[in-house]
PDB file of C-alpha atoms and ligand atoms in Angstrom:
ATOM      1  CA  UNK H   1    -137.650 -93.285 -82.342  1.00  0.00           C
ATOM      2  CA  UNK H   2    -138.830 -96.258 -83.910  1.00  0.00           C
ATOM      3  CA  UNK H   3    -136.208 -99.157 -85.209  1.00  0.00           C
ATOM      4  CA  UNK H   4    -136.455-102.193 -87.092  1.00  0.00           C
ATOM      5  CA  UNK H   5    -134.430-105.645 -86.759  1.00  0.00           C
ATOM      6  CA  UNK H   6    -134.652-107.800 -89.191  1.00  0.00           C
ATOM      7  CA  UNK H   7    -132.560-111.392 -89.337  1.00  0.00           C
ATOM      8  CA  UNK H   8    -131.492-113.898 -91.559  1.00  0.00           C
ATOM      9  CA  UNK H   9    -130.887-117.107 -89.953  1.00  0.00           C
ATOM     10  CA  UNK H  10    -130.791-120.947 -91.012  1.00  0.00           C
ATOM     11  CA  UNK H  11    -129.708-122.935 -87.883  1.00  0.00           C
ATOM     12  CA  UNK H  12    -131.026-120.092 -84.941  1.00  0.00           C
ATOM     13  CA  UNK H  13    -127.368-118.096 -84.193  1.00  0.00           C
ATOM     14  CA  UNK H  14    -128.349-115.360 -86.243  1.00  0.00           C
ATOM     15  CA  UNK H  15    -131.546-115.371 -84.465  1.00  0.00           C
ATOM     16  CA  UNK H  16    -130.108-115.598 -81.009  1.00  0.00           C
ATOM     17  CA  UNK H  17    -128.267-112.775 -81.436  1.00  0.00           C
ATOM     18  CA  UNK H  18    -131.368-110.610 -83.137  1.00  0.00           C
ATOM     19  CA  UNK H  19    -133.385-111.231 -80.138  1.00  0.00           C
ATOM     20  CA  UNK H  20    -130.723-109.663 -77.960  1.00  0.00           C
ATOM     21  CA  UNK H  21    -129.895-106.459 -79.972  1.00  0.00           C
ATOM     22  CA  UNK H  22    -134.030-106.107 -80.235  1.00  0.00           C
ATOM     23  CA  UNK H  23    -134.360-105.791 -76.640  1.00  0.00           C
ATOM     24  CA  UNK H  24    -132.001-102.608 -76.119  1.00  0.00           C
ATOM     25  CA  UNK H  25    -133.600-100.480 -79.075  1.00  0.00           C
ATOM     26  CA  UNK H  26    -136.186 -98.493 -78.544  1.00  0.00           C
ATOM     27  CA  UNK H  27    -139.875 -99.169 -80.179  1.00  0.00           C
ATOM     28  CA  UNK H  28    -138.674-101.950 -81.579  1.00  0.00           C
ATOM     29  CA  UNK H  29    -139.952-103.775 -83.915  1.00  0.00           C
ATOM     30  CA  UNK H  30    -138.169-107.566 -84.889  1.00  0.00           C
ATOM     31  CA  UNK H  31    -138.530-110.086 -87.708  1.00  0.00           C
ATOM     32  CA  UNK H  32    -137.535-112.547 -89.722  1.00  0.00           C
ATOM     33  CA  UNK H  33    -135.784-111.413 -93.249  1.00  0.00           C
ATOM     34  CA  UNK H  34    -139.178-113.900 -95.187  1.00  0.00           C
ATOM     35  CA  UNK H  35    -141.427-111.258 -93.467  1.00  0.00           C
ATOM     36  CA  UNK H  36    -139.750-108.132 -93.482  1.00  0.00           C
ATOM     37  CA  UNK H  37    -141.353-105.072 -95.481  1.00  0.00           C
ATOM     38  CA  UNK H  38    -140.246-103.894 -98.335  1.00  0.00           C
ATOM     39  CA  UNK H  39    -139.443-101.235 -97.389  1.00  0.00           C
ATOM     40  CA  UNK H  40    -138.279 -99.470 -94.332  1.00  0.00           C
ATOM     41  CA  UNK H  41    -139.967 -95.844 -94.697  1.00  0.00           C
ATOM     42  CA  UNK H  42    -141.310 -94.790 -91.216  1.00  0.00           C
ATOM     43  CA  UNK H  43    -138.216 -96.757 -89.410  1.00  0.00           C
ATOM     44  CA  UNK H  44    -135.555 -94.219 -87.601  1.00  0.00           C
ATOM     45  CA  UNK H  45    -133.021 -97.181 -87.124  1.00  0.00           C
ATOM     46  CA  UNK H  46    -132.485-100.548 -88.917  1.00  0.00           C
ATOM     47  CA  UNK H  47    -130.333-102.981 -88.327  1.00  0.00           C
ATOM     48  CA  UNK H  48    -130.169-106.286 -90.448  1.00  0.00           C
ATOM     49  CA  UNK H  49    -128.558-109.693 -89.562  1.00  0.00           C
ATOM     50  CA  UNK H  50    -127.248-112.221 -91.705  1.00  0.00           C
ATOM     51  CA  UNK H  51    -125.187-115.225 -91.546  1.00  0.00           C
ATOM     52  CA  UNK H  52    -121.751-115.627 -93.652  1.00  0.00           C
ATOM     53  CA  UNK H  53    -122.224-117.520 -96.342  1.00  0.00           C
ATOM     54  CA  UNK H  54    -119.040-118.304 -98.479  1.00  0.00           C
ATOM     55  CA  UNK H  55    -117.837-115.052 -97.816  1.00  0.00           C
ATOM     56  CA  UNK H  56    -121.078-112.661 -97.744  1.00  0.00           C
ATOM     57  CA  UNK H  57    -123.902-111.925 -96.075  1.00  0.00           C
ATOM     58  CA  UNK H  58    -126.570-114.767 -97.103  1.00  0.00           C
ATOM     59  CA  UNK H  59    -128.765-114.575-100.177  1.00  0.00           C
ATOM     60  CA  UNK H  60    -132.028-113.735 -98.084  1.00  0.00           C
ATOM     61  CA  UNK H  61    -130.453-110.651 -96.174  1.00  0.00           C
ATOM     62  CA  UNK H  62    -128.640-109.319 -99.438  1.00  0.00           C
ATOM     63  CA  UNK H  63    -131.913-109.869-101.392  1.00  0.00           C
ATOM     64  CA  UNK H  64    -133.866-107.536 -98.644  1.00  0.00           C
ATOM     65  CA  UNK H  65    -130.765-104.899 -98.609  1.00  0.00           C
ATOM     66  CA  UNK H  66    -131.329-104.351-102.104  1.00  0.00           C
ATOM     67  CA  UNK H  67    -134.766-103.220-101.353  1.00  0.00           C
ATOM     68  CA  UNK H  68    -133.191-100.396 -98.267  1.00  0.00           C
ATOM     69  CA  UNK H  69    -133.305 -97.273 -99.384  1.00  0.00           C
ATOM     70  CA  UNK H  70    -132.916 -93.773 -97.305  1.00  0.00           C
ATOM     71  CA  UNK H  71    -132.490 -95.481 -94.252  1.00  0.00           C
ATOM     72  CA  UNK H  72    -129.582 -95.527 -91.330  1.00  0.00           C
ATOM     73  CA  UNK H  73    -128.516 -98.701 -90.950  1.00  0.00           C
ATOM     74  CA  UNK H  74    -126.290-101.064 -89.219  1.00  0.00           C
ATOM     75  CA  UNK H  75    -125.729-104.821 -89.222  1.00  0.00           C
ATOM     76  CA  UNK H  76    -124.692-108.126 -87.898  1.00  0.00           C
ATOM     77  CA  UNK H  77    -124.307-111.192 -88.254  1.00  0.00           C
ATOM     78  CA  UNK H  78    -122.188-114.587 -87.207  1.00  0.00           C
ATOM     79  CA  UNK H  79    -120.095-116.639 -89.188  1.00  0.00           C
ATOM     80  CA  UNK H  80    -117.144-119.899 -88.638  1.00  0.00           C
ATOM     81  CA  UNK H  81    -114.200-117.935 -88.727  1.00  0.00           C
ATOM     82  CA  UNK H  82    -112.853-115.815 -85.855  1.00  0.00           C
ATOM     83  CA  UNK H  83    -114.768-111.698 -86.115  1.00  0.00           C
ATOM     84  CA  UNK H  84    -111.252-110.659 -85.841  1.00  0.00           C
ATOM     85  CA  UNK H  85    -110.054-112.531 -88.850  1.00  0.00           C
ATOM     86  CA  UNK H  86    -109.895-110.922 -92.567  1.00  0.00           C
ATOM     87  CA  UNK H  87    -112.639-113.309 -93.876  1.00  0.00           C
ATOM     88  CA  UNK H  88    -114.547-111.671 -91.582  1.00  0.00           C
ATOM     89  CA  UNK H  89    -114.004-107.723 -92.253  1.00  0.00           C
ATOM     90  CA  UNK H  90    -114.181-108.598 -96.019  1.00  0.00           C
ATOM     91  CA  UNK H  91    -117.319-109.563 -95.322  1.00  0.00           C
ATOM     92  CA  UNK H  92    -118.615-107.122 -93.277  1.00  0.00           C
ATOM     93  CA  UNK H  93    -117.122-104.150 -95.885  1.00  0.00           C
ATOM     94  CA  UNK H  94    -119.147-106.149 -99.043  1.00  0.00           C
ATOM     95  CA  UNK H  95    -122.376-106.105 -96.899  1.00  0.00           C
ATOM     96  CA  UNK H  96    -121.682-102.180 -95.943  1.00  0.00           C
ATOM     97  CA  UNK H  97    -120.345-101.219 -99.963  1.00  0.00           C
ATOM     98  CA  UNK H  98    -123.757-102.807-100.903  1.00  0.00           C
ATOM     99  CA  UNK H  99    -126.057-100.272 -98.681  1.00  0.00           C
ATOM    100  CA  UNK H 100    -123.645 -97.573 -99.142  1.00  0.00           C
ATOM    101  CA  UNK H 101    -124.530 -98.179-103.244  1.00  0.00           C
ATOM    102  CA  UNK H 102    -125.103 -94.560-105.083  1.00  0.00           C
ATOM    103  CA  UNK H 103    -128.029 -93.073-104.966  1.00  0.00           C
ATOM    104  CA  UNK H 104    -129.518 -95.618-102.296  1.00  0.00           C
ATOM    105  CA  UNK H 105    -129.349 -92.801 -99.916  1.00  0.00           C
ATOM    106  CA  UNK H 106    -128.639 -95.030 -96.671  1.00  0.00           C
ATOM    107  CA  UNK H 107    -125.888 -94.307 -94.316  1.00  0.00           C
ATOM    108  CA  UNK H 108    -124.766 -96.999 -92.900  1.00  0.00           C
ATOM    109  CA  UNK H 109    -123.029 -97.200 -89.018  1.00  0.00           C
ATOM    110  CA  UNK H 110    -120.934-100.196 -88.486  1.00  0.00           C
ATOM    111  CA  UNK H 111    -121.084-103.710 -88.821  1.00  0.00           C
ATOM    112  CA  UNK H 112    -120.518-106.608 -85.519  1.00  0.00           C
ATOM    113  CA  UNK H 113    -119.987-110.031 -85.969  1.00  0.00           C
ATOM    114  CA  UNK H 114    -119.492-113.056 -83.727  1.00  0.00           C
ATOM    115  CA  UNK H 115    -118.966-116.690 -84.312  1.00  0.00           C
ATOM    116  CA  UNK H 116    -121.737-119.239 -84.785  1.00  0.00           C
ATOM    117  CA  UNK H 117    -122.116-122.883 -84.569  1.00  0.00           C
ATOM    118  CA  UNK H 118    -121.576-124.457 -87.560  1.00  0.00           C
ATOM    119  CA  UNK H 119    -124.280-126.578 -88.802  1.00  0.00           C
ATOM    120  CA  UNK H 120    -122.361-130.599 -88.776  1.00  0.00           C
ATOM    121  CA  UNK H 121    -123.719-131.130 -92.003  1.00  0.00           C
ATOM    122  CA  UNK H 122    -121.913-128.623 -93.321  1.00  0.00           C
ATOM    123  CA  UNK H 123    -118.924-129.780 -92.301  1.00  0.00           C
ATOM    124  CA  UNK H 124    -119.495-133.722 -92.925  1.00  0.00           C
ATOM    125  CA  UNK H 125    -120.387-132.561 -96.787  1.00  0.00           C
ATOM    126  CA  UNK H 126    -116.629-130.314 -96.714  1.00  0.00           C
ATOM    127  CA  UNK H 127    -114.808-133.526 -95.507  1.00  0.00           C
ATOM    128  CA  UNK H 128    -116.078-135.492 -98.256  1.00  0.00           C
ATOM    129  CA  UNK H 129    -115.666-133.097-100.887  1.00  0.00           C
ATOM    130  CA  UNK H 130    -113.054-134.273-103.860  1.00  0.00           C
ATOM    131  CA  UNK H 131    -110.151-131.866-103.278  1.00  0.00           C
ATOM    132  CA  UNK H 132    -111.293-130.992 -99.812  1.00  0.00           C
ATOM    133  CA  UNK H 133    -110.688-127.006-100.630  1.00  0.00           C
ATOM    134  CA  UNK H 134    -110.654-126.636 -96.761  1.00  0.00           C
ATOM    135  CA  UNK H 135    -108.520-129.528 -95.060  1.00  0.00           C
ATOM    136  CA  UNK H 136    -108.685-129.860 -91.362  1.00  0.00           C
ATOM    137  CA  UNK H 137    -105.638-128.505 -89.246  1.00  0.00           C
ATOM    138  CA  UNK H 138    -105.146-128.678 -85.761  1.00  0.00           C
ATOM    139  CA  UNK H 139    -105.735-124.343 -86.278  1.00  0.00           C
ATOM    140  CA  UNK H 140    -109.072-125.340 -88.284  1.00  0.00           C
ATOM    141  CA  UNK H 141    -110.465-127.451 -86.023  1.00  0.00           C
ATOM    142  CA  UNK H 142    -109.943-125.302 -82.582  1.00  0.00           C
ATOM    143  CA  UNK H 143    -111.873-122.328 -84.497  1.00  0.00           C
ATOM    144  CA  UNK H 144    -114.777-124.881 -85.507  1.00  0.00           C
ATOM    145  CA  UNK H 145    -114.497-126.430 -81.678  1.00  0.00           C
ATOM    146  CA  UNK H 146    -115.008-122.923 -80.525  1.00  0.00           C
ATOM    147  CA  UNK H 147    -117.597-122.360 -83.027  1.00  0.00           C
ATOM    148  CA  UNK H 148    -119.842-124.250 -81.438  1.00  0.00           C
ATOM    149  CA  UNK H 149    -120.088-122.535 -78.400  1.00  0.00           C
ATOM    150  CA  UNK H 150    -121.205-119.523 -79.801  1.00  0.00           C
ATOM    151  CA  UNK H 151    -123.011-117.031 -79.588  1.00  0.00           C
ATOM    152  CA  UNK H 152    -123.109-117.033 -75.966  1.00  0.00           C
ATOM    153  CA  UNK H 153    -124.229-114.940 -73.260  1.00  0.00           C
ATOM    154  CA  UNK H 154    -121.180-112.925 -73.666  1.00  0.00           C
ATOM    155  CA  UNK H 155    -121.853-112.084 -77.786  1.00  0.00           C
ATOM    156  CA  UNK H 156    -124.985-111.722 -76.943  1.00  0.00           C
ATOM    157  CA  UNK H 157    -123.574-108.510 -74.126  1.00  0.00           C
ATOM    158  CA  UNK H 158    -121.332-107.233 -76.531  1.00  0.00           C
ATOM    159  CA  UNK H 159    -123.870-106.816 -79.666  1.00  0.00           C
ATOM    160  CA  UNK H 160    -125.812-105.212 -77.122  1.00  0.00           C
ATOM    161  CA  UNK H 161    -123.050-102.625 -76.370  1.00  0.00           C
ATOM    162  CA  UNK H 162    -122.124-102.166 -79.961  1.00  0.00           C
ATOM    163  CA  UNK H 163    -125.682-101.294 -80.913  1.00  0.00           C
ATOM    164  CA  UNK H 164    -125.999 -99.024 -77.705  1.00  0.00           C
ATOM    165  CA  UNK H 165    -122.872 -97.128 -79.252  1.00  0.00           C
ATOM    166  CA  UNK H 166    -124.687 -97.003 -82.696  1.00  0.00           C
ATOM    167  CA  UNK H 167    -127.761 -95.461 -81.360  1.00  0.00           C
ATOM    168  CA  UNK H 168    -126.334 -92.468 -79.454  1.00  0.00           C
ATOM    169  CA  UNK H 169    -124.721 -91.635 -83.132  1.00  0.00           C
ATOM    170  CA  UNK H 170    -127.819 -91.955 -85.219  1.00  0.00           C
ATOM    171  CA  UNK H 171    -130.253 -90.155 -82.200  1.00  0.00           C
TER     172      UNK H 171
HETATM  173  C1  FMN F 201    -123.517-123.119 -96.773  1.00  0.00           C
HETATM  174  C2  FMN F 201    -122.735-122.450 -95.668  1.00  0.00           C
HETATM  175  C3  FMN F 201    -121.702-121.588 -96.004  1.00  0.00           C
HETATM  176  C4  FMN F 201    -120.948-120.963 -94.999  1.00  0.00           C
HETATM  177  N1  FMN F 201    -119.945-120.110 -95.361  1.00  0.00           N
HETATM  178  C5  FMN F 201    -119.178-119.525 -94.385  1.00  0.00           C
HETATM  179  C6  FMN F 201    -118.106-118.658 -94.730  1.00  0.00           C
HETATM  180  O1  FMN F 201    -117.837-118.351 -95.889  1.00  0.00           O
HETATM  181  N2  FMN F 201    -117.368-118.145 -93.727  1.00  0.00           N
HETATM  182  C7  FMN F 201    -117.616-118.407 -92.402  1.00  0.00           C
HETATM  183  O2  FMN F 201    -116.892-117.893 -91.543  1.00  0.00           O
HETATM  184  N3  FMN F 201    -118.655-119.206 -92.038  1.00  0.00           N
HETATM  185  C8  FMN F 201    -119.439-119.773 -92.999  1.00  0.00           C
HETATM  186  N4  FMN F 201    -120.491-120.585 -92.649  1.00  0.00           N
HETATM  187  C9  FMN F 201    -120.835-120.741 -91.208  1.00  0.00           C
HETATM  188  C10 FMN F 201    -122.059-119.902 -90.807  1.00  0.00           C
HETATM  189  O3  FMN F 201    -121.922-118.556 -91.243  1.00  0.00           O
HETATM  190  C11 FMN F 201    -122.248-119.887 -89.285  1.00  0.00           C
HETATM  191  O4  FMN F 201    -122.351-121.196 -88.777  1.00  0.00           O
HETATM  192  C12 FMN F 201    -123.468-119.078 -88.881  1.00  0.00           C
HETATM  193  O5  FMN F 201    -123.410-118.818 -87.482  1.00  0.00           O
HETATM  194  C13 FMN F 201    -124.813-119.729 -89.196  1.00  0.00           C
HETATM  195  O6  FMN F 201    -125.828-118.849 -88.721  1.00  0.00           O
HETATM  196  P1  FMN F 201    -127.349-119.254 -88.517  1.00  0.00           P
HETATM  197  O7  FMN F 201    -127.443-120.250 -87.396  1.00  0.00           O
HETATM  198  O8  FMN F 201    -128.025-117.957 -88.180  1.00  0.00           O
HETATM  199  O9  FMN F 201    -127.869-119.821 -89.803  1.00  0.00           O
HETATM  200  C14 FMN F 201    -121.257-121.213 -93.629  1.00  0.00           C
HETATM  201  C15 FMN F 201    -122.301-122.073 -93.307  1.00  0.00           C
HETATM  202  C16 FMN F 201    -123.038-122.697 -94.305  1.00  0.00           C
HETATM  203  C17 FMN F 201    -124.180-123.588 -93.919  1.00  0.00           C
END
């Protein structure tokens, strides 16, 4: 069996957690989304990261997806928000309707995401916005706090465990 990771990452969470679901799948082989193939023909498995960017998986991963076709896929990612929240299954269900397109012919076999570190730039340019569409709250600012500490060793465990789960289905 032969997989395929491929990650989209700006700051390095993404990454971080790529790394770790690449080491429990077999022949694997891991990149960066700017030097992905085309396409995925000869890959059993692929699973694609991405980071959430206003509310989707990031330009660069959705780009590639549009290129998948035929394969069996799974994906994720890290984002701000809590995984559990429903900013985050929104997002995971637009990344999975956009594989899961007619006559792409994937199949597609969950989605994991964890919290990542959000870039302080980010978040200095959101304060000074005019009409600050995201004020801080005491609630805000523990999720952004706790943010920052991910992904850990922990996320890192548990994407492995997911993806182990994923592979006994496809096999
Ligand atoms: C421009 C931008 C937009 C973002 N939009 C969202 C968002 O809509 N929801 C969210 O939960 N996190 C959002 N984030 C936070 C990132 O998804 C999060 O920090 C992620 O872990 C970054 O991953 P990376 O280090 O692989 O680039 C955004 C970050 C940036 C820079």
């Amino acid at each position: 069996m032969k997989t395929l990771v491929v990650y989209s990452t700006l700051t390095g969470n993404t990454k971080k957690v790529a790394e770790a679901v690449a080491s429990v799948l077999p022949e694997c082989d891991l990149m960066p989304v700017e030097e992905a193939p085309a396409s995925v023909e000869g890959y059993d498995f692929v699973a694609l990261g991405y980071w959430v960017d206003r509310g989707l998986p990031d330009q660069k991963a959705r780009t590639w997806l549009e290129g998948v076709k035929n394969a069996k896929l799974a994906f994720f990612g890290t984002l701000g928000a809590w995984p559990d929240s429903d900013h985050a299954k929104e997002c995971m269900a637009r990344g999975e309707a956009m594989a899961l397109e007619p006559e792409r012919g994937n199949a597609v076999y969950g989605s994991w995401l964890c919290q990542g570190k959000i870039d302080p730039k980010i978040l200095e340019v959101m304060a000074k916005m005019a009409g600050n569409v995201h004020p801080m709250t005491p609630e805000r600012r523990a999720r952004i706090e706790e943010a920052a500490k991910h992904p850990d060793e922990n996320d890192c465990l548990r994407a492995q465990e997911f993806f182990r789960t994923v592979l006994e289905k496809v096999k």
